[in-house]
XYZ file of C-alpha atoms in Angstrom:
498
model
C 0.000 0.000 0.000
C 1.370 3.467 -0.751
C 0.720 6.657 1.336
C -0.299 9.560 -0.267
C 0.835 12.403 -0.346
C -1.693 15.471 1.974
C -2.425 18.608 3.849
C -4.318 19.756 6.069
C -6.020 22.680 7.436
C -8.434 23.766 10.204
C -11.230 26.323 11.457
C -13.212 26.704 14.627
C -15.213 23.463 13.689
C -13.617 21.036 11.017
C -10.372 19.729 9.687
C -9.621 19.882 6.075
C -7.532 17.411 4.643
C -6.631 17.256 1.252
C -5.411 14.066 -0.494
C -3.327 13.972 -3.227
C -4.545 10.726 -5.759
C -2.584 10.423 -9.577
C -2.169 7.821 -12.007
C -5.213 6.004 -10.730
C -8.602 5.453 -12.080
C -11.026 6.971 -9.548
C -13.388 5.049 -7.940
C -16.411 5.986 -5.686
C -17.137 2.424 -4.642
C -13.736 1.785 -3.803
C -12.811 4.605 -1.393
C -13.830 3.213 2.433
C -13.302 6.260 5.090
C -13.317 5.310 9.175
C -13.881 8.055 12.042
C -12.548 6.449 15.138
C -12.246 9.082 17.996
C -9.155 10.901 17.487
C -8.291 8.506 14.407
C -9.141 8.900 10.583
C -8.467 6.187 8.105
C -8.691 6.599 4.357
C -8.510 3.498 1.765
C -8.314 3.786 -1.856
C -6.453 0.753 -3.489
C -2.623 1.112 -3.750
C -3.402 4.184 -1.131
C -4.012 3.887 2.672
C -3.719 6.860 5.253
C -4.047 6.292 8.681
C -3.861 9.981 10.642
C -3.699 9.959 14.349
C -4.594 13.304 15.163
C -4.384 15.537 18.770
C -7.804 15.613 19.964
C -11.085 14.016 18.823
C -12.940 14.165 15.672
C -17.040 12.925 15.270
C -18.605 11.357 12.204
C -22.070 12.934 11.451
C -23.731 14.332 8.643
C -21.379 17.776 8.686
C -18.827 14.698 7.368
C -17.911 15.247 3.963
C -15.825 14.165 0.976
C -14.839 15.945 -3.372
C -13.200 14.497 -6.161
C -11.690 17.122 -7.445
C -10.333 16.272 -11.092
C -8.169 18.608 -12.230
C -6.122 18.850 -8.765
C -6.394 14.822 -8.792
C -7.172 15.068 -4.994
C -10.066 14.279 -2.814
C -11.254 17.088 0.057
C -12.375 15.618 2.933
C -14.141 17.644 5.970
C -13.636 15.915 9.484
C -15.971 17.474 11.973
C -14.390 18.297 15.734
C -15.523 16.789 18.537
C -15.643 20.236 20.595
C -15.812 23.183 18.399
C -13.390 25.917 18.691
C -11.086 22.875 19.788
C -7.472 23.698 18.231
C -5.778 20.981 17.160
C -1.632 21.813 17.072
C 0.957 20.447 14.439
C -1.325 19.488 11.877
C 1.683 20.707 9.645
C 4.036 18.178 10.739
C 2.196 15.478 9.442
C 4.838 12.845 9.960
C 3.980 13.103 13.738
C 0.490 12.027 12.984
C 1.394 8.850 10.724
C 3.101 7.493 13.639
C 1.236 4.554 15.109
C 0.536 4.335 18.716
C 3.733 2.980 20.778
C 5.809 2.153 17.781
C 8.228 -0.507 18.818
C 11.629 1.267 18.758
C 13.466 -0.526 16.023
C 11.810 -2.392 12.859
C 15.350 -2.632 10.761
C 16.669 -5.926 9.762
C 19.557 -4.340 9.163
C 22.545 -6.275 11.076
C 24.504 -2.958 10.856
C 21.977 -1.208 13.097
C 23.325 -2.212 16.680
C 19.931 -2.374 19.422
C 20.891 -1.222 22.608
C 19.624 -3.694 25.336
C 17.059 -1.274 26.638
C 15.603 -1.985 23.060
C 15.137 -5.496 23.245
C 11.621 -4.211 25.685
C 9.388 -2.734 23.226
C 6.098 -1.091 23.976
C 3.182 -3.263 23.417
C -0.008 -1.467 21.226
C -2.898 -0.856 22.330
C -5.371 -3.487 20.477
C -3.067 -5.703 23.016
C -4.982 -4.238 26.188
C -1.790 -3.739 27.586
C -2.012 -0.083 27.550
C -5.034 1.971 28.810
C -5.415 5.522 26.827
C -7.418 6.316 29.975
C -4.597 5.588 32.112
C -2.195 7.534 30.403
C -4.606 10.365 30.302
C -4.218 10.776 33.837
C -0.843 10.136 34.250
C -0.132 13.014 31.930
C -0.146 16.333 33.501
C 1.618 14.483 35.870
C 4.603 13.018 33.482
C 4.693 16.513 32.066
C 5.368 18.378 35.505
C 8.178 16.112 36.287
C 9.991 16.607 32.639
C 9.546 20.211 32.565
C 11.005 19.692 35.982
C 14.107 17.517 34.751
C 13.957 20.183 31.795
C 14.713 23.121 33.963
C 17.468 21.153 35.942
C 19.306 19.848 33.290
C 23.326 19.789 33.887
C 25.569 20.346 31.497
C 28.595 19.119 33.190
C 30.731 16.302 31.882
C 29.575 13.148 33.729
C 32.026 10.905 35.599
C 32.663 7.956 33.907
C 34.988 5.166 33.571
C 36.380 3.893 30.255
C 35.296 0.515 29.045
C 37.726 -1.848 29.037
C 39.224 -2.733 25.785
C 38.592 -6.230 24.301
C 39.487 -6.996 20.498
C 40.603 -3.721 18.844
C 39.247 -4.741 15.674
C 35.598 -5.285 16.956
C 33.409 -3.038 15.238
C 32.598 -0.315 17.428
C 29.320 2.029 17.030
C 28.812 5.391 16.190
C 25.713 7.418 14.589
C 22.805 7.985 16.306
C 22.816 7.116 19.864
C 25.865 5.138 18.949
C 23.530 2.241 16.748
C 25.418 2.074 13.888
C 28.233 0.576 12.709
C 29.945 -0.714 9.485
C 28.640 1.576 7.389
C 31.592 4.378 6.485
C 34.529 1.353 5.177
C 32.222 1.052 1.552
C 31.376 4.804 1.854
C 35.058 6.067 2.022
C 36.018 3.189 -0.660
C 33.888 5.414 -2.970
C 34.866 8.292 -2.440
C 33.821 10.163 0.999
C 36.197 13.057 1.784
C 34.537 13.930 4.477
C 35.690 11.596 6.416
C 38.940 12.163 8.818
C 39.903 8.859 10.418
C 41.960 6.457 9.143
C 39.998 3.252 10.360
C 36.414 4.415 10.856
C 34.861 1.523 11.655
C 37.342 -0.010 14.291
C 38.599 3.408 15.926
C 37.286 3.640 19.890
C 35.503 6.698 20.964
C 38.655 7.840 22.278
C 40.962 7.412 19.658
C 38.324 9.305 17.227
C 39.238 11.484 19.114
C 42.346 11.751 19.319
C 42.932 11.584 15.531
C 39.981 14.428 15.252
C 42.485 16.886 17.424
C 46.077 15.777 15.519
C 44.151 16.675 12.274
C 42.385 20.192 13.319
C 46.225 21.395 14.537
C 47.682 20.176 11.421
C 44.766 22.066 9.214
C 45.014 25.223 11.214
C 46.627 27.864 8.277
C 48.178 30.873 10.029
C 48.959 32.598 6.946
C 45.392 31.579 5.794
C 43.051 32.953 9.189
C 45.876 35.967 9.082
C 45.059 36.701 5.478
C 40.991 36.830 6.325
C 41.638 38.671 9.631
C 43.849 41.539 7.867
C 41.179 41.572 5.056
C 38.309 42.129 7.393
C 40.369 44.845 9.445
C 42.115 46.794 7.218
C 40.831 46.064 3.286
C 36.717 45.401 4.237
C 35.550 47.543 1.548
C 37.726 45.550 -0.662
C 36.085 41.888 0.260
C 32.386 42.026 0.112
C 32.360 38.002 1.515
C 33.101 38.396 4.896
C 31.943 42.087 4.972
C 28.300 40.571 3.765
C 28.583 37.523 6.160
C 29.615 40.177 8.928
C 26.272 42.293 7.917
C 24.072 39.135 7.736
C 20.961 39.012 9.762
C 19.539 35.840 11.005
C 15.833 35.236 10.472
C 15.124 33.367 13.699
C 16.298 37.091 15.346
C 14.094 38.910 13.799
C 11.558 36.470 14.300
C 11.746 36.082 17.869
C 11.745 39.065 18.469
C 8.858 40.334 16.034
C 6.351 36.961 18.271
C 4.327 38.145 20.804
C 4.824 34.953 22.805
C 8.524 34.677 23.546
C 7.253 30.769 24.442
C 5.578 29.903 21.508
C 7.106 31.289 18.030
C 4.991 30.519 15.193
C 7.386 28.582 12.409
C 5.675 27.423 8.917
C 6.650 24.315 7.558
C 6.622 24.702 3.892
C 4.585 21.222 1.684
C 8.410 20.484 0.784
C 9.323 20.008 4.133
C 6.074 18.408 5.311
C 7.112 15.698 2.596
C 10.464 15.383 3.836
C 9.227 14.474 7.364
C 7.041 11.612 6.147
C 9.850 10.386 4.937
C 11.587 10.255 7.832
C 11.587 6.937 9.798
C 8.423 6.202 12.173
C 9.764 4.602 15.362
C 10.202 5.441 19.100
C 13.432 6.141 21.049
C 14.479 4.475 24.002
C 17.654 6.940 24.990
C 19.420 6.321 28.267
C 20.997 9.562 28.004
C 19.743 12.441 25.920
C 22.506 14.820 26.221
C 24.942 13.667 23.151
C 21.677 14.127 21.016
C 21.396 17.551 22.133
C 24.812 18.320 21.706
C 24.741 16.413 17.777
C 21.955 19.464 17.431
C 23.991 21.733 18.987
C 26.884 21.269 16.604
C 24.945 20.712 13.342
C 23.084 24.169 13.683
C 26.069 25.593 14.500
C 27.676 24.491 11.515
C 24.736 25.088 8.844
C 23.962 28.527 10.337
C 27.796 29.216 9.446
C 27.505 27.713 6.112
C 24.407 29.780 5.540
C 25.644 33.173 7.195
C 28.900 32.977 4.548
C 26.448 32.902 2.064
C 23.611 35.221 3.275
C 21.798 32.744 3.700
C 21.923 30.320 0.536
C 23.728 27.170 0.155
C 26.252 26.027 -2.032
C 27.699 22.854 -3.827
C 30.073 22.257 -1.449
C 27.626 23.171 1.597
C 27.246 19.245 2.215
C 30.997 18.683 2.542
C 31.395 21.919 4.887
C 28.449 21.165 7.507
C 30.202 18.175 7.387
C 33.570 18.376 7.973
C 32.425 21.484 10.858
C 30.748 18.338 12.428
C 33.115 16.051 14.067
C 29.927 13.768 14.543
C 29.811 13.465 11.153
C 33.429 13.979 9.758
C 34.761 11.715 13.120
C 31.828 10.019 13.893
C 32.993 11.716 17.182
C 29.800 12.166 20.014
C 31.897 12.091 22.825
C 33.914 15.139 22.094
C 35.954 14.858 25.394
C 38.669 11.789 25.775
C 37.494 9.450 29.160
C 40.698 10.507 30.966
C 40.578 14.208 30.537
C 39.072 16.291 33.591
C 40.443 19.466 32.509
C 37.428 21.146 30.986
C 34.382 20.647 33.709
C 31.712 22.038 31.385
C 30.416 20.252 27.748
C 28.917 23.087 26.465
C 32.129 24.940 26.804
C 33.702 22.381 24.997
C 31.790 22.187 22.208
C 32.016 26.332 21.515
C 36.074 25.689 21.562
C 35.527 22.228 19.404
C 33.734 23.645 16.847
C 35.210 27.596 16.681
C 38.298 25.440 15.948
C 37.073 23.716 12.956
C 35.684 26.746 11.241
C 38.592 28.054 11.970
C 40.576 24.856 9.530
C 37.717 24.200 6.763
C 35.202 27.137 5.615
C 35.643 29.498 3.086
C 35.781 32.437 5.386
C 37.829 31.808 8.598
C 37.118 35.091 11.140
C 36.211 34.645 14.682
C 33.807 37.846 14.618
C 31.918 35.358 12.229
C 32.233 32.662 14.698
C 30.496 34.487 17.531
C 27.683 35.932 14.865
C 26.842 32.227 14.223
C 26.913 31.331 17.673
C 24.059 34.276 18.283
C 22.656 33.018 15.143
C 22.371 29.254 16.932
C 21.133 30.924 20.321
C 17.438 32.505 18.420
C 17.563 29.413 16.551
C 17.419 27.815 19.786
C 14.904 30.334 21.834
C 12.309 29.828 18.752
C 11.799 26.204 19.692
C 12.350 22.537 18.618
C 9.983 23.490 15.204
C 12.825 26.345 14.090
C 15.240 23.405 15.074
C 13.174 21.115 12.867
C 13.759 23.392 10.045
C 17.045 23.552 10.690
C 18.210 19.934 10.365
C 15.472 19.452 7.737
C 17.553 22.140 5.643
C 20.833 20.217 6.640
C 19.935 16.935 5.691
C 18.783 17.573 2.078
C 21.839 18.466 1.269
C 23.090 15.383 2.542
C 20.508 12.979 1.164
C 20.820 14.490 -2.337
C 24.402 13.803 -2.544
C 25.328 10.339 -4.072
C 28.078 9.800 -1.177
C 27.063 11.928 1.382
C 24.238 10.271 2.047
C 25.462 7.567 4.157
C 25.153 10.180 6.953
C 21.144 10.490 6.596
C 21.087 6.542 7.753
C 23.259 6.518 10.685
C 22.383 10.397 11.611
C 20.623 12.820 10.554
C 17.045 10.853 9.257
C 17.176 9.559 13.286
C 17.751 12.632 14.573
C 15.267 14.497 12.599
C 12.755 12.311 13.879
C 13.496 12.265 17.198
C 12.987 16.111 17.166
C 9.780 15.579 15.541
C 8.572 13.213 18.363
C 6.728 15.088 21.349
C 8.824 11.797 23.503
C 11.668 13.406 21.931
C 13.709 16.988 21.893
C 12.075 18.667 24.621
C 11.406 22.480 24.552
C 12.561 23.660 27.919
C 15.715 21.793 27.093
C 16.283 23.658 23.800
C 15.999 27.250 26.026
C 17.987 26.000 28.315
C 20.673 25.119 26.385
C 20.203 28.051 24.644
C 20.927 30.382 27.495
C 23.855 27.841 28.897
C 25.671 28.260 25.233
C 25.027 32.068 25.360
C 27.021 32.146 28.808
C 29.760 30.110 27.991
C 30.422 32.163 24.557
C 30.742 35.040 27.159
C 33.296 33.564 28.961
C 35.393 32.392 25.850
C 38.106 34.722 24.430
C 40.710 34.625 21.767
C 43.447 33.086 24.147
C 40.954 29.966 24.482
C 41.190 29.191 21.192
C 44.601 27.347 20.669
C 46.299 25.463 18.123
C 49.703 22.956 18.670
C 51.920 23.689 15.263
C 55.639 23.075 14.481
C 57.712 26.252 14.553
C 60.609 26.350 12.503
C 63.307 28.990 12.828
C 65.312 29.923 10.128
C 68.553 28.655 11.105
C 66.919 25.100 11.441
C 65.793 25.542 8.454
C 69.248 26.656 7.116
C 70.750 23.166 8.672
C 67.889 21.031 6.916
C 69.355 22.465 3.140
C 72.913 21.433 4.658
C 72.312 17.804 5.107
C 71.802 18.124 9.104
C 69.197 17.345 11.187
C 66.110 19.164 11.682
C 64.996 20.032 14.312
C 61.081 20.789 15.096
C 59.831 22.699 18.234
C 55.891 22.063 19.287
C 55.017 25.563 20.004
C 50.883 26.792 21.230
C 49.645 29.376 19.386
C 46.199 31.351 20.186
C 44.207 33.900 17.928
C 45.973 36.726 19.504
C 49.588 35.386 18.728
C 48.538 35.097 15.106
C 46.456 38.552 15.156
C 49.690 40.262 16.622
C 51.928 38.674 13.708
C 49.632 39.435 11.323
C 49.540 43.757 12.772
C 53.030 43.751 12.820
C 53.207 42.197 8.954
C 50.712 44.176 7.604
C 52.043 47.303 9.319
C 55.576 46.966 8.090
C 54.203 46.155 4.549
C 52.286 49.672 4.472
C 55.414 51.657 6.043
C-alpha cells in the first residue's frame, strides 16, 4: 500500500484534509473512510492513510468528501468533537502517521546495533496492555516532572569510567545514539572526503578522538586565518564576503523578536518540508541519556547557520561537505567530544564552543572569529524559537546530505534519526532547547581569543638553514592562540604599508 501524499487545514469546527490521488482510475465504490475518535483512516487501493490526530474528531452528517479532477485530490471535511477545539501540528504530518507505541526498532539491518534497553518494546494498544485512559491521567503528571528535569538539566561532563578494551578490531558504534556501525569502510572506498579517520569503523571513541584533534592542529593555516583577519580589518571595503557575512541578519532574530509569545514562536513548515518528514523513519526512542543528542543538534546548527551566514543565507555545492567536515559527529563520527581521561574542561557546552570555533577556523571558506560568535548568536534565536525552528534547521541540513550520491550515508546513521526524534513530542524537549540556549550564550561570554589554541611546528630559520645542509632538523611544538597570530599578522601588515 502506498501513502499519499496530503495537507491539512483547520477552522473553529472542522479539519480539512486534502489528499493527493494520480495515475489512478477513480473510484467511488472503492474509497472506504473510518472516524474512530481521534483517528481517521482513508482506503483507496494502492493508497491507505491512517492519521492519528491531537484531539477528537465525530462522524455525522457535517462529514464530507470531493473528487476534485483537475487537482487529482479528494477534500475531505472531518468534523471536531468540541468546536473551537485547536488541534496543534497538523503541519508536521509525519507526527500524525506514527502509530501508537511504535516498537523502537523495525530494521533488519545487522549494521543497526539495538541497545539492550531496546530489546523491551512497547506493546499497542489493540493488546490491552495499555489503557489511553490511564495515560490520560498520568499526563499532567509526566509533564510536571519533565519540565522539571527540563529546567534542571546539567551540562557538566559526567564521571565515567572507560570501558575496558577487548578486540581492537571489533566493530565499534557510532551514529545515532551510537547504533550504527559498518557503514563508512564502503562509503570512504567510494569516495567520501569527508571523512577524517583512518579506520572508521574499528577506531574507539577515544581514539576518534584523538585523531579528530592531531588533524584540526595540522589544518590550522596561520597565513590563511591571518590573510581573512587583515582583510576584514584593514581592506573590508575591498572583500564584500566576509563584509556581507559580517552584515548578515539571522531570520530566527528577527523572528523572535517580532512573536508576541517569547514561548511559543509561530514557524511554517513549507509542503516540501512536510514531505520530507514523512519520509523520515516512524519509530520510538528508548535513549538512556539524551545529552549527546542535544549536543549532535547543537553542533549541526552551529555548523549550517555558518555555512548559511557565509552565504547570506543560501547554500552552495560544497555546503554538504562543509556542515560536514564542521561536524566532528559526522566527519569523526565523534559524540563524545571529550577523551574518558581528561578532567580538565568541567563544562560540555564549553567544549563544544572551543571544538567547533576550531574547525571553522581549519575548513570554511571564510575563517574570522567575529563570524564565529555571529553564528553562535545566530544558533542561540535558533534555539529560543523552539524545537519546530530546530526542525527546520536539520530538515535544511539533511537535504543536502541525502541528495548527494556519497554523502548520504550520513542520513542513515544520523541525521534521518535525529530528525525524527525532534519531531517526536517523547523526543527533543522544549525547555531543554531554552535552556541550552541560554547555557551556550554564557559560555560564549566567557570564551576569548586566548581559548582558542592550536599545537603547530615552529621552525626557525637557522633550522631551516641546517635542513638544506644535510643536518638534522629540528622541530619545536610551540601553542599558538588567535591573539599570537592577530599580533603577527599587525606587525606584517604594518611593516608592509610603512
Amino acid at each position: 500500500m502506498l501513502t499519499p501524499r496530503f495537507e491539512l487545514d483547520q477552522d473553529d469546527e472542522f479539519v480539512y484534509l486534502k489528499i493527493h490521488i494520480s495515475n489512478i482510475r477513480f473510484s467511488a465504490a472503492a474509497i472506504e473512510m473510518v472516524i474512530n475518535d481521534n483517528v481517521f483512516v482513508f482506503s483507496l487501493p494502492p493508497y491507505y492513510l491512517r492519521l492519528r490526530f491531537p484531539k477528537s474528531l465525530i462522524e455525522n452528517e457535517d462529514a464530507t468528501s470531493k473528487f476534485d479532477s483537475k487537482e487529482e485530490c479528494i477534500n475531505i471535511r472531518l468534523p471536531k468533537l468540541n468546536k473551537g477545539e485547536n488541534f496543534p501540528d497538523l503541519d508536521l504530518g509525519a507526527k500524525l502517521l506514527a502509530r501508537l507505541n511504535e516498537p523502537s526498532n523495525t530494521s533488519n539491518d545487522p549494521r543497526i546495533k539495538e541497545k539492550p534497553t531496546s530489546l523491551i518494546q512497547e506493546v499497542d494498544v489493540s493488546n490491552g496492555i495499555i489503557n489511553d485512559n490511564e495515560n490520560a491521567k498520568q499526563g499532567s503528571t509526566q509533564f510536571s516532572q519533565l519540565a522539571q528535569e527540563a529546567l534542571d538539566y546539567d551540562w557538566e561532563i559526567p564521571q565515567v569510567m572507560p570501558p575496558p578494551l577487548t578486540d581492537l578490531k571489533a566493530g565499534v558504534k557510532y551514529g545515532f545514539d551510537n547504533q550504527y556501525s559498518e557503514y563508512l569502510t564502503p562509503s570512504v572506498a567510494n569516495g567520501n572526503d569527508i571523512n577524517e579517520l583512518s579506520d572508521p569503523d574499528h577506531l574507539q571513541p577515544d581514539d576518534r578522538i584523538m585523531e579528530r584533534l592531531i588533524k584540526e592542529n595540522i589544518k590550522f593555516d596561520m597565513e590563511y586565518y591571518a590573510n581573512d583577519y587583515i582583510t576584514a580589518r584593514y581592506l573590508s571595503d575591498e572583500n564584500d564576503g566576509i563584509k556581507s557575512a559580517l552584515q548578515f541578519i539571522c531570520p530566527y532574530a528577527k523572528l523572535f523578536h517580532e512573536n508576541e509569545s517569547k514561548s511559543n514562536v509561530k514557524i511554517e513548515f513549507s509542503q516540501k518540508e512536510q514531505d520530507l518528514m514523512n519520509d523520515l523513519p516512524r519509530k520510538s526512542y528508548l535513549i538512556d541519556d539524551p545529552r549527546p543528542l542535544y549536543y549532535t543538534v547543537l553542533c549541526i546548527l552551529f555548523s549550517y547557520s555558518y555555512e548559511a551566514r557565509s552565504f547570506q543565507g543560501e547554500t552552495t555545492i560544497e555546503s554538504a561537505w562543509t556542515i560536514g567536515k564542521l561536524s566532528p559527529q559526522i566527519s569523526c563520527l565523534d559524540s563524545q567530544l571529550i577523551q574518558s581521561n581528561n578532567q580538565t574542561e568541567k563544562n560540555m557546552i564549553r567544549i563544544i564552543i572551543l571544538t567547533m570555533s576550531r574547525r571553522a577556523l581549519d575548513y570554511p571558506l571564510y575563517r574570522h572569529y567575529d563570524l564565529i560568535k555571529k553564528t553562535w548568536m545566530d544558533v542561540y534565536w535558533i534555539l529560543r524559537c523552539g524545537k519546530r525552528a530546530v526542525l527546520k534547521e536539520l530538515l535544511a541540513a539533511r537535504e543536502l546530505f541525502r541528495k548527494h550520491d556519497i554523502y548520504y550515508v550520513y542520513c542513515k546513521i544520523l541525521m534521518d534519526d535525529l530528525c525524527a526524534w525532534v519531531l517526536r513530542d517523547d523526543g527533543c524537549n522544549d525547555i531543554v532547547l531554552r535552556n541550552l540556549a541560554h547555557a551556550s550564550r554564557k559560555a560564549l561570554e566567557k570564551v576569548t581569543k586566548n581559548d582558542i589554541v592550536f599545537e603547530k611546528i615552529i621552525r626557525d630559520e637557522a633550522a631551516s638553514n641546517s635542513d638544506e645542509a644535510g643536518e638534522a632538523e629540528e622541530e619545536e611544538f610551540s601553542f599558538l592562540n588567535l591573539i599570537d597570530v592577530e599580533d603577527l599578522a599587525d606587525e606584517a601588515y604594518l611593516a608592509s604599508q610603512d
